[in-house]
mmCIF file of C-alpha atoms in Angstrom:
data_model
loop_
_atom_site.group_PDB
_atom_site.id
_atom_site.type_symbol
_atom_site.label_atom_id
_atom_site.label_comp_id
_atom_site.label_asym_id
_atom_site.label_seq_id
_atom_site.Cartn_x
_atom_site.Cartn_y
_atom_site.Cartn_z
ATOM 1 C CA MET A 22 0.000 0.000 0.000
ATOM 2 C CA ALA A 23 1.338 3.409 -0.973
ATOM 3 C CA THR A 24 2.198 5.821 1.821
ATOM 4 C CA THR A 25 -0.252 8.695 2.123
ATOM 5 C CA PHE A 26 0.534 12.125 3.502
ATOM 6 C CA THR A 27 -1.324 15.050 4.971
ATOM 7 C CA GLN A 28 -0.368 18.691 5.166
ATOM 8 C CA ASP A 29 -1.224 20.187 8.525
ATOM 9 C CA THR A 30 -0.389 23.350 10.412
ATOM 10 C CA LEU A 31 1.025 24.431 13.766
ATOM 11 C CA LEU A 32 0.836 27.776 15.559
ATOM 12 C CA ASP A 33 -2.510 28.641 13.986
ATOM 13 C CA GLY A 34 -1.232 28.227 10.445
ATOM 14 C CA ARG A 35 2.121 29.941 10.903
ATOM 15 C CA ILE A 36 3.944 26.635 10.347
ATOM 16 C CA ALA A 37 3.018 24.049 7.707
ATOM 17 C CA ILE A 38 3.813 20.389 8.363
ATOM 18 C CA ARG A 39 3.740 17.582 5.827
ATOM 19 C CA GLN A 40 3.602 14.212 7.544
ATOM 20 C CA GLN A 41 2.485 10.641 7.051
ATOM 21 C CA ALA A 42 -1.210 10.007 7.484
ATOM 22 C CA GLU A 43 -0.531 6.916 9.627
ATOM 23 C CA GLY A 44 1.950 6.275 12.405
ATOM 24 C CA TYR A 45 3.434 9.012 14.540
ATOM 25 C CA ARG A 46 1.617 12.333 14.154
ATOM 26 C CA VAL A 47 2.834 15.671 15.457
ATOM 27 C CA ALA A 48 0.933 16.785 18.563
ATOM 28 C CA ILE A 49 1.579 19.612 21.035
ATOM 29 C CA ASP A 50 4.684 18.171 22.730
ATOM 30 C CA PRO A 51 7.289 19.417 20.205
ATOM 31 C CA VAL A 52 5.562 22.815 20.107
ATOM 32 C CA LEU A 53 5.786 23.141 23.888
ATOM 33 C CA LEU A 54 9.395 21.968 23.801
ATOM 34 C CA ALA A 55 10.402 24.549 21.175
ATOM 35 C CA ALA A 56 8.598 27.311 23.059
ATOM 36 C CA SER A 57 10.475 26.501 26.269
ATOM 37 C CA VAL A 58 14.013 26.698 24.860
ATOM 38 C CA PRO A 59 15.771 30.057 25.384
ATOM 39 C CA SER A 60 17.384 32.030 22.590
ATOM 40 C CA GLY A 61 20.488 30.487 21.082
ATOM 41 C CA LEU A 62 22.412 31.079 17.885
ATOM 42 C CA ARG A 63 23.259 27.394 17.446
ATOM 43 C CA VAL A 64 20.532 24.953 18.409
ATOM 44 C CA LEU A 65 20.314 21.167 18.097
ATOM 45 C CA ASP A 66 17.010 19.296 17.952
ATOM 46 C CA VAL A 67 17.732 15.644 18.766
ATOM 47 C CA GLY A 68 15.238 13.231 17.224
ATOM 48 C CA THR A 69 13.675 15.982 15.152
ATOM 49 C CA GLY A 70 11.154 13.731 13.382
ATOM 50 C CA VAL A 71 9.468 15.728 10.613
ATOM 51 C CA GLY A 72 10.946 18.899 12.087
ATOM 52 C CA ALA A 73 8.089 20.289 14.188
ATOM 53 C CA ALA A 74 10.172 21.586 17.107
ATOM 54 C CA ALA A 75 12.954 22.840 14.843
ATOM 55 C CA LEU A 76 10.467 24.744 12.687
ATOM 56 C CA CYS A 77 8.645 26.303 15.641
ATOM 57 C CA TYR A 78 11.923 27.369 17.218
ATOM 58 C CA ALA A 79 13.341 28.837 14.012
ATOM 59 C CA TRP A 80 10.090 30.722 13.450
ATOM 60 C CA ARG A 81 10.257 32.253 16.952
ATOM 61 C CA ILE A 82 14.017 32.953 17.116
ATOM 62 C CA SER A 83 14.750 34.642 13.814
ATOM 63 C CA ASN A 84 18.562 34.592 14.057
ATOM 64 C CA ALA A 85 18.952 30.971 15.169
ATOM 65 C CA GLN A 86 20.595 28.268 13.092
ATOM 66 C CA VAL A 87 18.870 24.997 13.949
ATOM 67 C CA THR A 88 20.258 21.524 13.270
ATOM 68 C CA GLY A 89 17.943 18.538 13.443
ATOM 69 C CA LEU A 90 19.233 14.986 13.942
ATOM 70 C CA GLU A 91 16.901 12.174 12.918
ATOM 71 C CA LEU A 92 17.336 8.398 12.640
ATOM 72 C CA GLN A 93 14.427 7.544 10.338
ATOM 73 C CA ARG A 94 15.205 8.265 6.691
ATOM 74 C CA ALA A 95 11.570 8.924 5.731
ATOM 75 C CA ALA A 96 11.258 11.495 8.523
ATOM 76 C CA VAL A 97 14.549 13.116 7.457
ATOM 77 C CA GLU A 98 13.190 13.699 3.959
ATOM 78 C CA LEU A 99 9.927 15.089 5.305
ATOM 79 C CA ALA A 100 11.759 17.403 7.711
ATOM 80 C CA ARG A 101 13.838 18.756 4.844
ATOM 81 C CA GLU A 102 10.707 19.264 2.754
ATOM 82 C CA ASN A 103 9.043 21.043 5.668
ATOM 83 C CA ALA A 104 11.983 23.412 6.056
ATOM 84 C CA VAL A 105 11.605 24.382 2.388
ATOM 85 C CA LEU A 106 7.811 24.539 2.683
ATOM 86 C CA ASN A 107 8.179 27.159 5.428
ATOM 87 C CA GLY A 108 10.987 29.111 3.773
ATOM 88 C CA LEU A 109 13.429 28.105 6.526
ATOM 89 C CA GLU A 110 15.807 25.907 4.543
ATOM 90 C CA ASN A 111 18.639 28.424 5.022
ATOM 91 C CA ARG A 112 18.347 28.239 8.815
ATOM 92 C CA ILE A 113 17.409 24.606 9.401
ATOM 93 C CA ASN A 114 19.795 21.774 8.551
ATOM 94 C CA ILE A 115 18.447 18.247 8.885
ATOM 95 C CA ILE A 116 21.045 15.498 9.338
ATOM 96 C CA ALA A 117 20.367 11.786 9.053
ATOM 97 C CA GLY A 118 22.083 9.829 11.775
ATOM 98 C CA ASP A 119 22.106 7.852 14.987
ATOM 99 C CA LEU A 120 22.939 9.513 18.297
ATOM 100 C CA LEU A 121 24.786 6.333 19.290
ATOM 101 C CA ILE A 122 27.101 6.836 16.311
ATOM 102 C CA PRO A 123 27.017 10.628 15.863
ATOM 103 C CA PRO A 124 27.504 11.939 12.333
ATOM 104 C CA SER A 125 30.762 13.778 11.712
ATOM 105 C CA GLU A 126 28.835 16.990 11.002
ATOM 106 C CA LEU A 127 27.950 17.262 14.690
ATOM 107 C CA SER A 128 30.689 18.744 16.857
ATOM 108 C CA PRO A 129 30.640 17.996 20.602
ATOM 109 C CA GLY A 130 30.215 21.207 22.549
ATOM 110 C CA GLY A 131 28.967 22.992 19.452
ATOM 111 C CA PHE A 132 25.449 24.053 20.438
ATOM 112 C CA ASP A 133 24.181 26.805 22.743
ATOM 113 C CA GLN A 134 20.870 25.012 23.262
ATOM 114 C CA VAL A 135 20.032 21.340 22.823
ATOM 115 C CA MET A 136 16.425 20.142 22.860
ATOM 116 C CA ALA A 137 14.992 16.653 22.627
ATOM 117 C CA ASN A 138 11.701 14.802 22.648
ATOM 118 C CA PRO A 139 12.950 11.244 23.337
ATOM 119 C CA PRO A 140 10.764 8.154 22.965
ATOM 120 C CA TYR A 141 8.632 8.008 26.079
ATOM 121 C CA LEU A 142 8.221 4.269 26.573
ATOM 122 C CA THR A 143 10.593 1.463 27.434
ATOM 123 C CA VAL A 144 10.087 -1.774 25.484
ATOM 124 C CA ARG A 145 8.666 -3.374 28.620
ATOM 125 C CA ARG A 146 5.905 -0.765 28.837
ATOM 126 C CA SER A 147 5.068 -0.580 25.129
ATOM 127 C CA ASP A 148 2.300 -2.213 23.106
ATOM 128 C CA SER A 149 3.770 -4.645 20.557
ATOM 129 C CA ARG A 150 0.744 -4.062 18.298
ATOM 130 C CA ILE A 151 1.687 -0.413 17.773
ATOM 131 C CA PHE A 152 2.327 0.739 14.189
ATOM 132 C CA SER A 153 6.016 0.078 13.459
ATOM 133 C CA GLU A 154 7.081 3.598 12.426
ATOM 134 C CA LYS A 155 5.148 5.098 15.302
ATOM 135 C CA SER A 156 6.882 2.708 17.682
ATOM 136 C CA VAL A 157 10.295 4.037 16.652
ATOM 137 C CA SER A 158 9.145 7.492 17.743
ATOM 138 C CA ASN A 159 7.418 6.374 20.940
ATOM 139 C CA VAL A 160 9.402 3.343 22.161
ATOM 140 C CA GLU A 161 13.086 3.269 23.053
ATOM 141 C CA GLY A 162 15.248 1.303 20.650
ATOM 142 C CA GLU A 163 18.963 0.718 21.064
ATOM 143 C CA ALA A 164 19.313 4.263 22.386
ATOM 144 C CA LYS A 165 17.912 4.394 25.917
ATOM 145 C CA LEU A 166 17.016 7.479 27.921
ATOM 146 C CA ALA A 167 20.520 7.539 29.405
ATOM 147 C CA ASP A 168 21.996 7.628 25.900
ATOM 148 C CA TRP A 169 19.754 10.523 24.870
ATOM 149 C CA ILE A 170 20.719 12.582 27.905
ATOM 150 C CA GLU A 171 24.413 11.743 27.550
ATOM 151 C CA PHE A 172 24.363 12.798 23.907
ATOM 152 C CA CYS A 173 22.528 16.060 24.649
ATOM 153 C CA LEU A 174 25.032 16.961 27.355
ATOM 154 C CA ARG A 175 27.939 16.148 25.066
ATOM 155 C CA MET A 176 26.596 18.368 22.274
ATOM 156 C CA ALA A 177 26.014 21.457 24.450
ATOM 157 C CA THR A 178 28.637 24.176 24.873
ATOM 158 C CA PRO A 179 30.286 24.550 28.308
ATOM 159 C CA LYS A 180 27.830 27.383 29.056
ATOM 160 C CA GLY A 181 24.928 25.783 27.242
ATOM 161 C CA ALA A 182 21.752 24.071 28.356
ATOM 162 C CA ILE A 183 19.646 21.065 27.437
ATOM 163 C CA THR A 184 15.852 20.904 27.526
ATOM 164 C CA ILE A 185 13.775 17.747 27.178
ATOM 165 C CA ILE A 186 10.101 16.890 27.321
ATOM 166 C CA HIS A 187 9.174 13.507 28.739
ATOM 167 C CA ARG A 188 6.703 11.505 30.783
ATOM 168 C CA ALA A 189 6.227 12.728 34.317
ATOM 169 C CA ASP A 190 6.522 9.180 35.668
ATOM 170 C CA ARG A 191 10.125 8.991 34.438
ATOM 171 C CA LEU A 192 11.262 12.118 36.250
ATOM 172 C CA ASP A 193 13.177 10.057 38.798
ATOM 173 C CA GLU A 194 15.285 8.515 36.019
ATOM 174 C CA ILE A 195 15.951 11.895 34.440
ATOM 175 C CA ILE A 196 17.062 13.472 37.709
ATOM 176 C CA ALA A 197 19.265 10.482 38.521
ATOM 177 C CA LEU A 198 20.952 10.743 35.114
ATOM 178 C CA LEU A 199 21.592 14.472 35.583
ATOM 179 C CA HIS A 200 22.588 14.405 39.242
ATOM 180 C CA GLY A 201 26.104 15.623 39.933
ATOM 181 C CA ARG A 202 26.739 16.500 36.284
ATOM 182 C CA VAL A 203 24.791 19.731 35.787
ATOM 183 C CA GLY A 204 23.115 22.480 37.761
ATOM 184 C CA GLY A 205 20.231 24.885 37.460
ATOM 185 C CA ILE A 206 17.813 22.024 36.846
ATOM 186 C CA VAL A 207 14.225 23.179 36.349
ATOM 187 C CA VAL A 208 11.323 20.737 36.449
ATOM 188 C CA TYR A 209 8.244 22.207 34.766
ATOM 189 C CA PRO A 210 4.985 20.216 35.027
ATOM 190 C CA LEU A 211 2.459 20.351 32.202
ATOM 191 C CA TRP A 212 -0.916 19.893 33.888
ATOM 192 C CA PRO A 213 -3.541 18.524 31.415
ATOM 193 C CA LYS A 214 -6.476 20.091 33.318
ATOM 194 C CA PRO A 215 -7.050 21.633 36.738
ATOM 195 C CA GLU A 216 -6.521 19.103 39.510
ATOM 196 C CA VAL A 217 -5.322 16.420 37.066
ATOM 197 C CA SER A 218 -1.820 15.048 37.630
ATOM 198 C CA PRO A 219 0.719 15.952 34.945
ATOM 199 C CA LYS A 220 1.566 13.320 32.352
ATOM 200 C CA ARG A 221 4.327 15.393 30.772
ATOM 201 C CA ILE A 222 7.168 17.464 32.152
ATOM 202 C CA LEU A 223 9.772 19.781 30.730
ATOM 203 C CA VAL A 224 13.237 19.534 32.270
ATOM 204 C CA ARG A 225 16.071 21.972 31.662
ATOM 205 C CA ALA A 226 19.643 21.596 32.915
ATOM 206 C CA HIS A 227 22.612 23.959 32.620
ATOM 207 C CA LEU A 228 26.173 22.803 32.149
ATOM 208 C CA ASN A 229 28.757 24.145 34.600
ATOM 209 C CA SER A 230 26.117 25.561 36.927
ATOM 210 C CA ARG A 231 25.915 25.227 40.697
ATOM 211 C CA SER A 232 22.375 26.530 41.015
ATOM 212 C CA PRO A 233 20.017 24.239 42.942
ATOM 213 C CA LEU A 234 17.156 22.296 41.444
ATOM 214 C CA ARG A 235 13.894 24.212 41.142
ATOM 215 C CA ILE A 236 10.388 22.823 40.705
ATOM 216 C CA SER A 237 8.190 25.271 38.820
ATOM 217 C CA PRO A 238 4.417 25.569 39.242
ATOM 218 C CA GLY A 239 4.174 24.781 35.526
ATOM 219 C CA ILE A 240 1.097 25.516 33.446
ATOM 220 C CA VAL A 241 -2.387 24.081 33.018
ATOM 221 C CA LEU A 242 -3.003 23.299 29.345
ATOM 222 C CA HIS A 243 -6.765 22.836 29.211
ATOM 223 C CA LYS A 244 -9.773 24.221 31.005
ATOM 224 C CA ALA A 245 -12.319 21.825 32.464
ATOM 225 C CA ASP A 246 -14.296 21.997 29.186
ATOM 226 C CA GLY A 247 -11.245 20.961 27.145
ATOM 227 C CA GLU A 248 -10.473 24.354 25.648
ATOM 228 C CA PHE A 249 -6.902 25.656 25.907
ATOM 229 C CA THR A 250 -6.212 27.931 28.846
ATOM 230 C CA GLU A 251 -5.200 31.475 27.925
ATOM 231 C CA ILE A 252 -1.506 30.870 28.622
ATOM 232 C CA ALA A 253 -1.519 27.609 26.663
ATOM 233 C CA ALA A 254 -3.241 29.302 23.709
ATOM 234 C CA GLU A 255 -0.601 32.032 23.682
ATOM 235 C CA ILE A 256 2.053 29.348 23.281
ATOM 236 C CA LEU A 257 0.325 26.805 21.057
ATOM 237 C CA VAL A 258 -1.701 29.183 18.896
ATOM 238 C CA ASN A 259 0.196 32.475 18.917
ATOM 239 C CA GLY A 260 3.737 31.103 19.212
ATOM 240 C CA ALA A 261 4.669 32.794 22.494
ATOM 241 C CA ALA A 262 7.704 31.669 24.481
ATOM 242 C CA LEU A 263 7.276 29.465 27.530
ATOM 243 C CA ASP A 264 9.423 30.794 30.373
ATOM 244 C CA LEU A 265 10.581 28.009 32.671
#
């Protein structure tokens, strides 16, 4: 069966996204991730997929040069097409490669900001019936969470920072992997609705910082009726920054 594609939009039409009709589909997580990353001239998006976070970041930070690293060849081609589709091909460079065997184009310590949306599930917690290409995006393969964090830290400049979005129930692993190696850690809960426990968190860590860990109040994404809250709409619809 031939692969079918859809063309969708992010940020209320400001960003166009071409993606496969089946399998992994861009949702709000990469948009929130891109919004939360501070200004940087050289930015790396690890596991860029079809380029959603890279595109949103480049749209918001007009002088940034964004590099996206992606393992899946089909997603690499789509990400490159999406950069052209949005007129950002001169500021977004998509590289095909595996973080376990980093491409030579990526220089350790070469990026002011590194962002990542790693697969959320371990193999043990995944559903084997899941669509194969979607599983690559959602389920850890050879590269485990520790590998993702190690790679992000290695790519950041000595004064740089890494930001990841992940499942809230894996926060203990994330903190353990960062402990003693970085400072200025911020944990930012993303509350789905009022009085509903967060399923997602943003975590930022600064290299060569001695600042203590801080837990932010975070934001509530939806009202009780399911509509976006005002602050969430500013980010997801109007493209505002998310200050951790």
